XYZ file of C-alpha atoms in Angstrom:
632
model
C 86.585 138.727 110.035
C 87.728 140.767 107.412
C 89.576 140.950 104.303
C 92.862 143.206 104.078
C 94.765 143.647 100.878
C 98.119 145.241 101.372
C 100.983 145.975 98.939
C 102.699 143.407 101.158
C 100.248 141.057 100.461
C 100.475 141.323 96.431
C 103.996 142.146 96.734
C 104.872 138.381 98.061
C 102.492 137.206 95.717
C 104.357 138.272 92.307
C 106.996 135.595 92.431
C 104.099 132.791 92.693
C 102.792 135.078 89.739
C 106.041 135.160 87.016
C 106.337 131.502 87.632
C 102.662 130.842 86.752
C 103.568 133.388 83.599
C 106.534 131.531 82.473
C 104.752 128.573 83.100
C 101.872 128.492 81.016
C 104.045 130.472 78.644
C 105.961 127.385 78.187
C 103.098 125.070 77.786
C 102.005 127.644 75.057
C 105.047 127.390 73.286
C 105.098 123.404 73.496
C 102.150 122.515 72.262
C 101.743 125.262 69.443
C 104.987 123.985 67.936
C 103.922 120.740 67.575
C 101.680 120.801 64.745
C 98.258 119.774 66.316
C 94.984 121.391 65.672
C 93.805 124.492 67.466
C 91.553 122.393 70.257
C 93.899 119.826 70.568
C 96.300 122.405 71.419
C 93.825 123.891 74.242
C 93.129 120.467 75.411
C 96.751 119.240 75.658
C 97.577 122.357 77.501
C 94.791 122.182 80.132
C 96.219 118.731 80.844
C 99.406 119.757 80.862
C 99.538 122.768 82.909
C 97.998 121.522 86.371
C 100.359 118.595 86.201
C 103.278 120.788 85.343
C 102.156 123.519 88.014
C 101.716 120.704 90.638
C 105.635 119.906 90.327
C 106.229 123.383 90.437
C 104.818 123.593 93.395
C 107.399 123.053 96.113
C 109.749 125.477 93.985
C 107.493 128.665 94.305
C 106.980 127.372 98.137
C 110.559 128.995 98.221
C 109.387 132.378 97.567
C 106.850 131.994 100.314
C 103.701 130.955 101.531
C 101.793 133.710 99.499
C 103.412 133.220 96.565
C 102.830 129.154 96.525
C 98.991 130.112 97.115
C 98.846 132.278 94.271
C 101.133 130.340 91.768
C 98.711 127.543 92.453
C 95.943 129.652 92.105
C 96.755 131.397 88.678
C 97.833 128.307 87.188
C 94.321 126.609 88.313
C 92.370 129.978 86.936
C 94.610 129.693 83.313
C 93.504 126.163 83.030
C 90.085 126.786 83.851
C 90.204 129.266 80.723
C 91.604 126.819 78.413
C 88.680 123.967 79.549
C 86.438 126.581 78.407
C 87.930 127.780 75.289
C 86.757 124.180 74.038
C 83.108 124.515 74.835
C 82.739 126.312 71.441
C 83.854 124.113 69.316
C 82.708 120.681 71.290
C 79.297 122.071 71.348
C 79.307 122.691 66.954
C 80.840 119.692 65.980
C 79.575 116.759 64.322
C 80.431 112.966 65.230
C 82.644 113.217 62.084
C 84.006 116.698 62.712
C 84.654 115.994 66.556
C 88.622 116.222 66.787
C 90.110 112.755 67.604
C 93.853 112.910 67.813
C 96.447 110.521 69.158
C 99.677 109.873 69.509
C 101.672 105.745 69.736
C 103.007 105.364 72.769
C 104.068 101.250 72.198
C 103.049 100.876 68.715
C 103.557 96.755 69.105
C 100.226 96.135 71.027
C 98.748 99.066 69.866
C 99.146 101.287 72.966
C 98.489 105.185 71.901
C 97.481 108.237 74.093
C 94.191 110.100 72.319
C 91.496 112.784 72.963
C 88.356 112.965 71.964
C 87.112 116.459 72.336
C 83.198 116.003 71.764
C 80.766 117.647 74.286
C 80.210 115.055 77.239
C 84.289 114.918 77.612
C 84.467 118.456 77.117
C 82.068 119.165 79.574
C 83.898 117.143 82.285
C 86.526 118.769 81.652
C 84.928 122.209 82.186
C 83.761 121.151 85.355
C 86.788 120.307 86.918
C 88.584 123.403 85.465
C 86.067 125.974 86.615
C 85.595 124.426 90.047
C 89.057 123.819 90.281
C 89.841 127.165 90.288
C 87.070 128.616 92.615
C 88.555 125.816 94.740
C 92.046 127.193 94.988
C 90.557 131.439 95.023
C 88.957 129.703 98.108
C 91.837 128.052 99.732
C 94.458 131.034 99.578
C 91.976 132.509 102.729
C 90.383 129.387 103.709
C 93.479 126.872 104.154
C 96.255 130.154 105.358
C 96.212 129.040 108.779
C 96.933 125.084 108.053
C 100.929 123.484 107.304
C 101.378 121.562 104.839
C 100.294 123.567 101.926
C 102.854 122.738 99.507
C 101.274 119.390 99.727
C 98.036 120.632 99.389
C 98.487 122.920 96.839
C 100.334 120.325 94.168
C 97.600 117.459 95.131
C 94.978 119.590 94.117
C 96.699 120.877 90.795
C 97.156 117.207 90.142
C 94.270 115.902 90.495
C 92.518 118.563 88.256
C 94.922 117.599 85.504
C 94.141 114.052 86.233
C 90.550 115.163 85.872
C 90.831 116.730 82.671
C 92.815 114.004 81.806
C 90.223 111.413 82.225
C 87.603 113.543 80.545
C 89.264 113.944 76.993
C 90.904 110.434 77.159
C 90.263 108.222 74.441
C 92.497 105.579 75.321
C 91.617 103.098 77.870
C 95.353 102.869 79.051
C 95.234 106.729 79.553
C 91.697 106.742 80.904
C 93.106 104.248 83.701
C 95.904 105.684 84.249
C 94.093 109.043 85.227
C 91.951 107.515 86.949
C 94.574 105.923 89.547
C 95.490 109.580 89.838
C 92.013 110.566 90.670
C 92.730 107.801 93.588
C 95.625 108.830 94.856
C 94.876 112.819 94.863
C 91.502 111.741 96.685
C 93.615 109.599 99.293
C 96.173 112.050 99.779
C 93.913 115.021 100.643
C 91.296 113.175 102.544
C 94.718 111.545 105.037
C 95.829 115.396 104.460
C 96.369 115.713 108.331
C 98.978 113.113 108.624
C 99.033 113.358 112.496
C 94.951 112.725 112.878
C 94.568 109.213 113.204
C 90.896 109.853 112.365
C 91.916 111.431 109.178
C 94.924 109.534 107.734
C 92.711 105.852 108.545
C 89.834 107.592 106.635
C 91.999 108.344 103.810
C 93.274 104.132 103.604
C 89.559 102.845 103.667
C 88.806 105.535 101.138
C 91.724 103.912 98.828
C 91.033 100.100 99.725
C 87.052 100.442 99.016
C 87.712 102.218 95.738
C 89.957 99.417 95.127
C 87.232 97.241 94.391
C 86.372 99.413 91.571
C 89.557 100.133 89.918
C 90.174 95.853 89.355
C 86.916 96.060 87.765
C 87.865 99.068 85.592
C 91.260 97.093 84.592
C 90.090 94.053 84.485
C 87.226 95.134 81.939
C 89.811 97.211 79.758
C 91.874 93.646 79.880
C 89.013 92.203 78.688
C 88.344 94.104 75.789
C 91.613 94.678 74.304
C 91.837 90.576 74.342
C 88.980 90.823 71.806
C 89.106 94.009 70.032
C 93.139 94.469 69.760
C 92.178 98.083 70.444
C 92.623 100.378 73.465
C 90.712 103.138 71.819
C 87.503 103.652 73.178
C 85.651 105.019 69.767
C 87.129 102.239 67.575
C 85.744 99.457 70.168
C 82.698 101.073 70.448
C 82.142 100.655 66.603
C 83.564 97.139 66.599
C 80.171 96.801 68.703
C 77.929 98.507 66.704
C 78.880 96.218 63.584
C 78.914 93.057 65.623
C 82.384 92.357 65.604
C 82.483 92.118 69.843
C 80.602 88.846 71.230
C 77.876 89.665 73.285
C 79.206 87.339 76.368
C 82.020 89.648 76.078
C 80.379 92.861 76.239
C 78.044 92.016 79.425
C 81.294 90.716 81.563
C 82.759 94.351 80.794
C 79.674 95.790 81.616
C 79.355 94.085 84.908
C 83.295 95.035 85.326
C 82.505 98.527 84.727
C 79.482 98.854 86.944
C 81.541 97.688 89.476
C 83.715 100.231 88.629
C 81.466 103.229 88.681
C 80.063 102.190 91.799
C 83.020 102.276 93.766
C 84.142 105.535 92.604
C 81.185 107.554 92.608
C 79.763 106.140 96.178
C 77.228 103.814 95.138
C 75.435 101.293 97.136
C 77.211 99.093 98.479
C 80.603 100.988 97.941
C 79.528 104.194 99.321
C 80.680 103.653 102.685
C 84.161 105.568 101.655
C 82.734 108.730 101.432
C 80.948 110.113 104.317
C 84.381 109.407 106.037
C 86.220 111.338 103.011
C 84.583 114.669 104.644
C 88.223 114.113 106.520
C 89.646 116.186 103.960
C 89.971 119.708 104.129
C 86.162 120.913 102.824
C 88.100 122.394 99.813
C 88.781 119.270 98.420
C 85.782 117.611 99.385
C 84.197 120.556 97.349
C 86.071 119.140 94.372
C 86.929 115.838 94.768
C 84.157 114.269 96.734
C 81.626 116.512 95.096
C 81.744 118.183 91.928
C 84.876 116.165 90.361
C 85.895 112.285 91.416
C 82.773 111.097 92.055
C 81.469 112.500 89.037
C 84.623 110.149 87.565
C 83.014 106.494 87.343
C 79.399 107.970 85.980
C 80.998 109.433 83.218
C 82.641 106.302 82.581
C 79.251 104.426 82.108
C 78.049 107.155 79.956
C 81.354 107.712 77.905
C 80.978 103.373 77.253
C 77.076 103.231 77.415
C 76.587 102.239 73.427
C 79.412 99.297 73.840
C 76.527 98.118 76.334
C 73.002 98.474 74.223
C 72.844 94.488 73.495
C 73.227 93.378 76.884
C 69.656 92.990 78.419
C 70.173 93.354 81.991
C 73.008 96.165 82.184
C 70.527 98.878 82.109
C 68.048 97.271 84.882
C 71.269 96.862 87.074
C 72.290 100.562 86.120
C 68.650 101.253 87.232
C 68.309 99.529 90.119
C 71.726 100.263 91.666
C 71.317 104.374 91.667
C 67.640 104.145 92.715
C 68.634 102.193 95.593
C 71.492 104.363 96.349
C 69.357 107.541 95.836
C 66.619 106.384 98.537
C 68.805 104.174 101.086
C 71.185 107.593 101.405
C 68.412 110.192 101.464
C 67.096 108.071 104.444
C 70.491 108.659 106.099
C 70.961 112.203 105.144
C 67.566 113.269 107.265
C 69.127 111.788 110.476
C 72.811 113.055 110.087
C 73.916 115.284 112.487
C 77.268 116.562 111.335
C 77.589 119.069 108.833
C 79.863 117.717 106.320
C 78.399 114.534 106.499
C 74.685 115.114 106.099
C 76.332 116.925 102.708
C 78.131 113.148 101.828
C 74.799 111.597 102.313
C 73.323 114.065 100.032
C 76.263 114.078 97.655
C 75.776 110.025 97.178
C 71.689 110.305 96.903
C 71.867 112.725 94.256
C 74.921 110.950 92.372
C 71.893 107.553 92.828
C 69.752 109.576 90.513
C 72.788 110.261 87.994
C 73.250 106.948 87.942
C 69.226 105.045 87.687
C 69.305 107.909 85.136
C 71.701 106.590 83.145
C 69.871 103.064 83.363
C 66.972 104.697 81.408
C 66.239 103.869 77.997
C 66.397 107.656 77.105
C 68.617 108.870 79.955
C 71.828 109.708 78.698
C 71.120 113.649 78.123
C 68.893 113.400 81.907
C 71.743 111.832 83.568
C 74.622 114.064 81.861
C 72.611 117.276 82.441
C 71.676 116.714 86.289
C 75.183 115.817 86.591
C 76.500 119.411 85.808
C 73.542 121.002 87.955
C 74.757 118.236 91.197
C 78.348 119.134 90.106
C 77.366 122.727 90.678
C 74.959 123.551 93.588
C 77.056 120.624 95.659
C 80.474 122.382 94.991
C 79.057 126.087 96.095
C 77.002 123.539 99.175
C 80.281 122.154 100.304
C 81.999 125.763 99.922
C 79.009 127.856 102.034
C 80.336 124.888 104.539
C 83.637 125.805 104.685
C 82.810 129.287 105.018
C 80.845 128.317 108.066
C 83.592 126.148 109.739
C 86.364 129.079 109.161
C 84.048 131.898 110.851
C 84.196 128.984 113.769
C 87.796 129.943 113.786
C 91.193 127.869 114.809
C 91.936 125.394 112.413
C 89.652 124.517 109.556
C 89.786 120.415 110.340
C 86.956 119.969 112.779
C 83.383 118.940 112.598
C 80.393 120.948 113.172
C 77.394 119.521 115.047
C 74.429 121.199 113.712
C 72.874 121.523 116.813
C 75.749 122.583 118.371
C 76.257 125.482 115.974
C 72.378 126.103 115.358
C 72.383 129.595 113.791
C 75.766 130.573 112.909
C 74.949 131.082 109.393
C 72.540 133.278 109.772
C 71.831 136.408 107.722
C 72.666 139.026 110.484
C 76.120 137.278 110.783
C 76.906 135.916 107.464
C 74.573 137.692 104.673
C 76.371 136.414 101.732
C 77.349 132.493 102.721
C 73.353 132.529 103.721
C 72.056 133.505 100.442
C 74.377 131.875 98.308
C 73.767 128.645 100.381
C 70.388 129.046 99.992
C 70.738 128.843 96.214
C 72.591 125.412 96.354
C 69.400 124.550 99.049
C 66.711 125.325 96.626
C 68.749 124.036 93.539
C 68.953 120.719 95.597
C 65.492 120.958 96.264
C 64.863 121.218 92.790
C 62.728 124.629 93.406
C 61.430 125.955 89.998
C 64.008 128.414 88.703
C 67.009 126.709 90.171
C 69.207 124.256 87.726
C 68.163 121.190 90.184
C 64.039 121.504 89.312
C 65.049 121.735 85.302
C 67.362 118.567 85.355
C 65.568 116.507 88.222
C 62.379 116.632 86.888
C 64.049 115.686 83.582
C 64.479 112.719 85.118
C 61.688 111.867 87.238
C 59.754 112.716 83.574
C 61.822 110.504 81.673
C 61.283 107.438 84.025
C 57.764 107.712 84.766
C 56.843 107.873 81.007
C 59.162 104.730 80.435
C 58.736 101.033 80.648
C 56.866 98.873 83.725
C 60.131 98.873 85.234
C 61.396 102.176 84.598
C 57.640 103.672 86.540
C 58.706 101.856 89.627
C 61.821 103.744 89.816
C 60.472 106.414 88.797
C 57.959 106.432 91.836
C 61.388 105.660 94.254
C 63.138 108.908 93.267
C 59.728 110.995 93.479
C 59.545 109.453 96.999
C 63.342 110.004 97.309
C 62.492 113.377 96.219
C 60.433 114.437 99.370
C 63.120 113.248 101.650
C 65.438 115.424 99.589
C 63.316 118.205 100.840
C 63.115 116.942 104.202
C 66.692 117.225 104.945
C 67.536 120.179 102.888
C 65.260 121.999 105.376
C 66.641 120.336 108.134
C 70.171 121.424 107.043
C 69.249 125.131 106.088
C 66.829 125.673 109.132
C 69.795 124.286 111.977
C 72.781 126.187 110.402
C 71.531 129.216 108.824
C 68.339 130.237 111.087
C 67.389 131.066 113.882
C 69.193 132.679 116.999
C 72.832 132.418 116.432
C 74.673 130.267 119.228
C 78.016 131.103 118.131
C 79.551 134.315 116.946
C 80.842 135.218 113.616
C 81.630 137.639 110.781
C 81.900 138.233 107.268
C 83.402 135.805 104.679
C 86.402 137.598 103.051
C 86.331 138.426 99.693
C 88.393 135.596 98.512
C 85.864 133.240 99.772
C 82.827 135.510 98.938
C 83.312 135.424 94.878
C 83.688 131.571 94.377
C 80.079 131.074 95.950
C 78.651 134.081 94.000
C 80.163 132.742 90.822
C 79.086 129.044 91.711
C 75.263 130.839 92.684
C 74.820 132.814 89.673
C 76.095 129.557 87.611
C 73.672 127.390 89.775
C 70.911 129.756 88.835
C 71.616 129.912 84.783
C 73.433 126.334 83.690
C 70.292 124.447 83.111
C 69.867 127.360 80.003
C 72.681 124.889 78.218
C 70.756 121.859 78.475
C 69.089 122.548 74.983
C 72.372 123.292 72.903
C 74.465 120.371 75.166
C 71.875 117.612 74.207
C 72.109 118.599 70.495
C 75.872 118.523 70.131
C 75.746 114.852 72.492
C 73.151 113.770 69.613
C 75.603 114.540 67.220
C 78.807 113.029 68.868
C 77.592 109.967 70.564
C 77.032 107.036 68.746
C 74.062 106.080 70.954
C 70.270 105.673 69.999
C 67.980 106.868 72.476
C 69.592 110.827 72.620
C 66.550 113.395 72.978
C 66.931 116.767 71.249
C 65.858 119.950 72.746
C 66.016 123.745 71.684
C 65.051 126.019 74.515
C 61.563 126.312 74.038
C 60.794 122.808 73.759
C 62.902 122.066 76.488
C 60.975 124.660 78.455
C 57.485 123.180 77.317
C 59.380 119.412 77.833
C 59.817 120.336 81.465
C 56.856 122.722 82.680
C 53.795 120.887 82.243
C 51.025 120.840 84.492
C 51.809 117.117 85.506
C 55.828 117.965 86.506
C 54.236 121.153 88.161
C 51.678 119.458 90.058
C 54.665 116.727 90.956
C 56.954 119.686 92.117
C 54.369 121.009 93.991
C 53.153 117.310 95.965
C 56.761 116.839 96.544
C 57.578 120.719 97.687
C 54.485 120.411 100.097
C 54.980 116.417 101.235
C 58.642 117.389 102.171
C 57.725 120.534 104.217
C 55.034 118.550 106.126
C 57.679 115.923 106.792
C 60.230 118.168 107.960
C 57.667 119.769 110.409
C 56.467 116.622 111.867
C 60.189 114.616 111.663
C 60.409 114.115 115.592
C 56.849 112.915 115.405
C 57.682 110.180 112.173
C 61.158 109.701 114.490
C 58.862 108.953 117.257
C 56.387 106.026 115.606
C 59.638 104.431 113.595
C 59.729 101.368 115.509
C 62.495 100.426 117.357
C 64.498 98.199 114.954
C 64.377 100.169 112.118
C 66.177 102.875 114.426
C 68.981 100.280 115.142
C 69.342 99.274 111.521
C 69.515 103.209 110.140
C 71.909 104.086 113.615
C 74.271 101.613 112.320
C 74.029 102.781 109.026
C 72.419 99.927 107.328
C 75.573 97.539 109.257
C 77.767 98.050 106.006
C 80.406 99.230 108.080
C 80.063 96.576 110.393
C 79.905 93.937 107.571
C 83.248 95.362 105.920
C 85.191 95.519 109.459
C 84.389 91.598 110.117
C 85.365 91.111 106.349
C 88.849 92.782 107.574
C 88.909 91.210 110.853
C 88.819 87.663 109.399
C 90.994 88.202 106.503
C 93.299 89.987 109.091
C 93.340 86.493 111.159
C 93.745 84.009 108.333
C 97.208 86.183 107.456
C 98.274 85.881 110.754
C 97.425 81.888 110.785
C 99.246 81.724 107.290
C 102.499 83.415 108.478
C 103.676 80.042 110.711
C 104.593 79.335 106.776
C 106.422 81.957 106.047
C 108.069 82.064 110.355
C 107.995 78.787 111.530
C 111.144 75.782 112.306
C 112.194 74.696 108.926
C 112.125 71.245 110.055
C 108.007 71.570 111.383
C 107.303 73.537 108.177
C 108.625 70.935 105.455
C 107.519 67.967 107.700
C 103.795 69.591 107.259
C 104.289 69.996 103.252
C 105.792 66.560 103.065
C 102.543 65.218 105.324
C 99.889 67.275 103.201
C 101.379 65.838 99.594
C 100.926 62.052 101.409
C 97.940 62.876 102.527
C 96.810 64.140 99.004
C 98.851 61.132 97.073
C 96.973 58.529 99.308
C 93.358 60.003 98.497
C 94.455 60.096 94.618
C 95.521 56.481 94.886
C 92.340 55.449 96.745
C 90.063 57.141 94.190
């Protein structure tokens, strides 16, 4: 397939184009006269603009399909820009210096919208702008055959607004309330073919598992504002700092936000959401479900880590839930056959090592930094899918068996989707060079130099590591080698640039590390925040001991990809039922369902039954109770 631009083509596309223009022209205007500081400026209007575009929509939909594509598009590339524009200033400023505005929304219990623009929000932020509008460059070829693009189009543009949103939120009321939009964007695209059954039931567990998390998330704010009369997330964390927050307190909100994190970024046992999320169109699952939402509840835990310092156990459950997650998923991930969904298992492994990273005493800049290298090589993974499933041809929602497909990615049919997936492949990996080996092996470092406890896990993810390898060959070697059993042709060029941008950034971001983990020094009040410049980082990271690691895990993993059928062949037989049925999770949550599902159908004789048998069983259960209070 090829790519054909025609003054047709651009011709349609100008009235998607003036209303981006006036748009953000708009936004300009709005927030410049209203007296706020330069970044606070940039940051309202990267909030504002995706939500604004997303209701705008439907009305450029008018001039045509074209036109809504590249309205969306422009609007998504604009606020990408603006994320950016705060690097600069995120990355000089000072915990005192870091701009903290906001504005009373219900100034009787203290209810007030603010940002805090200091690096780890900023960053966030960047993430889902940048992505965000690779994503939608990407869709204008990838999702032109589909319906329903208006839909898809103002979903998307919400939910990076959301994103950004959550990122530079320093009110819990606004940091929930983007959050539910995180939710509902995620729902909405992963049901995004209302007419597949498969699809729209995959978006409702995706919604009702998450749930879990967001009661945690509001219950914990609830909890907090009862003792700190504060929804602003600075102010309560120095009300902890000086002792003014009981420490009873502070562990039930840390066990409420755990609980929170772990539903929304796929953690053990709330994970089961998202290998049925690859539902959505692979788009979104390149930003939502990979680079973006489930990026959401670790950056809660590491925006609200300091409130947590006095509780003893929070770290050790931190720990111990994303090492579990990280090993029990990799398992998985080497027996998946599907495409997409061999991705999901990777996607929650490697979010398991964000989070035992952030469990580690001195963590925070390991976990934040291997989160923008996942955030990265994953989106560009997910993308080099998508380019795979539209050279399949017909309509983009289908799944790809591996075996079935063996091949069609390879080099003599699709040059640039092989190398730049085998960039995210090595970066995953963690191949010296590639962002993944700099920011892994800061963690695997970190832990194995830590406490008794700290080791342990340590020596999980280094095992975890080699099955990383394992099925990042298997992946590579089924899709993109070999002799192809399927034809196909050339990404267009629309595709083609997002996954060289997201390759060349997959090969350079771990060069910020350095400069990022000075500014986070700076601008979080926490106490175990490792500096680096460049060189030391450089000399932190390539020692003979990490390179020797690299190397036993690089060679371990090749040896276990070469003799998998053999290993598949001695796994005896009841470990083969327990990993077919996925660890029974599944099977666990459907009887939770099924029995819940029959009490409410028990229950409704209440609610549907004779008046007369209804109050004649009330007035027989209060005698009944009345006679056994009388008797005692």
């Amino acid at each position: 397939m090829t790519s054909n631009v025609t003054v047709e083509n651009t011709t349609a596309a100008l009235p998607g184009l003036v209303a981006a223009g006036v748009l953000l022209g708009a936004v300009g205007v709005g927030v410049e006269g209203s007296g706020l500081a330069t970044p606070a400026v940039l940051a309202l209007a990267a909030i504002i603009a995706p939500l604004v575009g997303a209701a705008l929509v439907p009305v450029t939909a008018r001039a045509g399909d074209r036109a809504r594509a590249w309205f969306a598009t422009l609007v998504g590339t604009l606020t990408g820009v603006l994320t950016l524009a705060l690097v600069p200033q995120a990355l000089e400023a000072t915990g005192s210096e870091s701009v903290h505005y906001s504005v009373s929304w219900a100034a009787a219990v203290d209810v007030s919208f603010g940002l805090y623009l200091d690096i780890l929000g900023v960053t966030m932020a960047a993430i889902a702008g940048v992505v965000g509008a690779l994503v939608l460059l990407f869709s204008t070829r990838f999702m032109e055959r589909e319906d329903g693009l208006t839909r898809y189009y103002a979903l998307t543009l919400l939910f990076v607004g959301g994103m950004i949103g959550f990122g530079l939120s320093d009110s819990l009321v606004a940091l929930y309330a983007f959050w539910e939009v995180l939710g509902l964007c995620s729902m909405g695209l992963i049901a995004f073919w209302l007419r597949d059954r498969t699809s729209t039931r995959a978006g409702m567990k995706a919604f009702v598992v998450t749930r879990f998390g967001d009661v945690g998330l509001l219950a914990g704010i609830a909890v907090l504002y009862a003792h700190t009369g504060t929804f602003s997330v600075q102010e309560t964390i120095a009300l902890a700092e000086a002792g003014g927050v009981p420490t009873w307190v502070l562990a039930w909100v840390g066990g409420l936000f755990v609980l929170a994190a772990v539903g929304k970024s796929a953690q053990f046992p709330l994970h089961v959401w998202l290998p049925d999320a690859m539902e959505a169109p692979t788009t979104s699952t390149a930003l939502i479900h990979a680079a973006c939402m489930v990026n959401a509840g670790i950056y809660l835990l590491a925006r609200t880590r300091p409130l947590f310092e006095s509780v003893a156990w929070w770290h050790t459950l931190v720990l111990a839930v994303g090492t579990a997650t990280a090993f029990l998923a990799a398992v998985l991930a080497t027996r998946e056959n599907d495409f997409k969904r061999a991705l999901a298992y990777c996607t929650i492994s490697q979010l398991g090592y964000v989070f035992a990273a952030l469990g580690l005493t001195h963590g925070l800049v390991p976990a934040t930094a291997h989160l923008l290298s996942h955030s990265l090589f994953k989106a560009l993974l997910f993308l080099g899918a998508g380019a795979v499933i539209y050279e399949i041809g017909g309509s983009v929602h289908k799944h790809v068996d591996m075996f079935e497909h063996r091949g069609i990615g390879s080099r003599q049919q699709m040059p640039v989707t092989n190398l730049t997936f085998l960039v995210g492949i090595l970066a995953l990996i963690g191949v010296p060079g590639f962002n993944g080996f700099w920011t892994k092996e800061l963690i695997l470092g970190t832990g194995l130099h830590g406490s008794p406890i700290e080791v342990a896990a340590g020596a999980v993810l280094a095992v975890t590591a080699v099955l990383t390898v394992v099925y990042s060959l298997r992946i590579y070697v089924l899709v993109f080698t070999g002799e192809p059993s399927t034809d196909a042709g050339r990404v267009p060029i629309r595709m083609a640039v997002p996954l060289f941008v997201l390759a060349v950034l997959t090969l350079g971001s771990w060069a910020a590390v350095p400069s990022f983990s000075q500014a986070l020094a700076e601008t979080v009040p926490a106490r175990a925040v490792e500096t680096y410049t460049l060189s030391s980082f450089v000399d932190h990271v390539v020692t003979t001991s990490t390179l020797a690691l690299t190397g036993t895990v690089l060679v371990a993993g090749a040896v276990g990809f070469r003799y998998r059928a053999a290993i598949a062949g001695v796994t005896p037989t009841f470990v083969t039922s327990i990993l077919d049925r996925r660890y029974g999770f599944d099977d666990l949550y459907l009887r939770s369902v099924g029995a819940y599902a029959w009490v409410a159908s028990r229950s409704r004789r209440l609610q549907r039954g004779h008046t007369n048998s209804t109050v004649a069983a009330i007035a027989l259960a209060f005698a009944a109770g009345l006679a056994v209070l009388v008797a005692l």
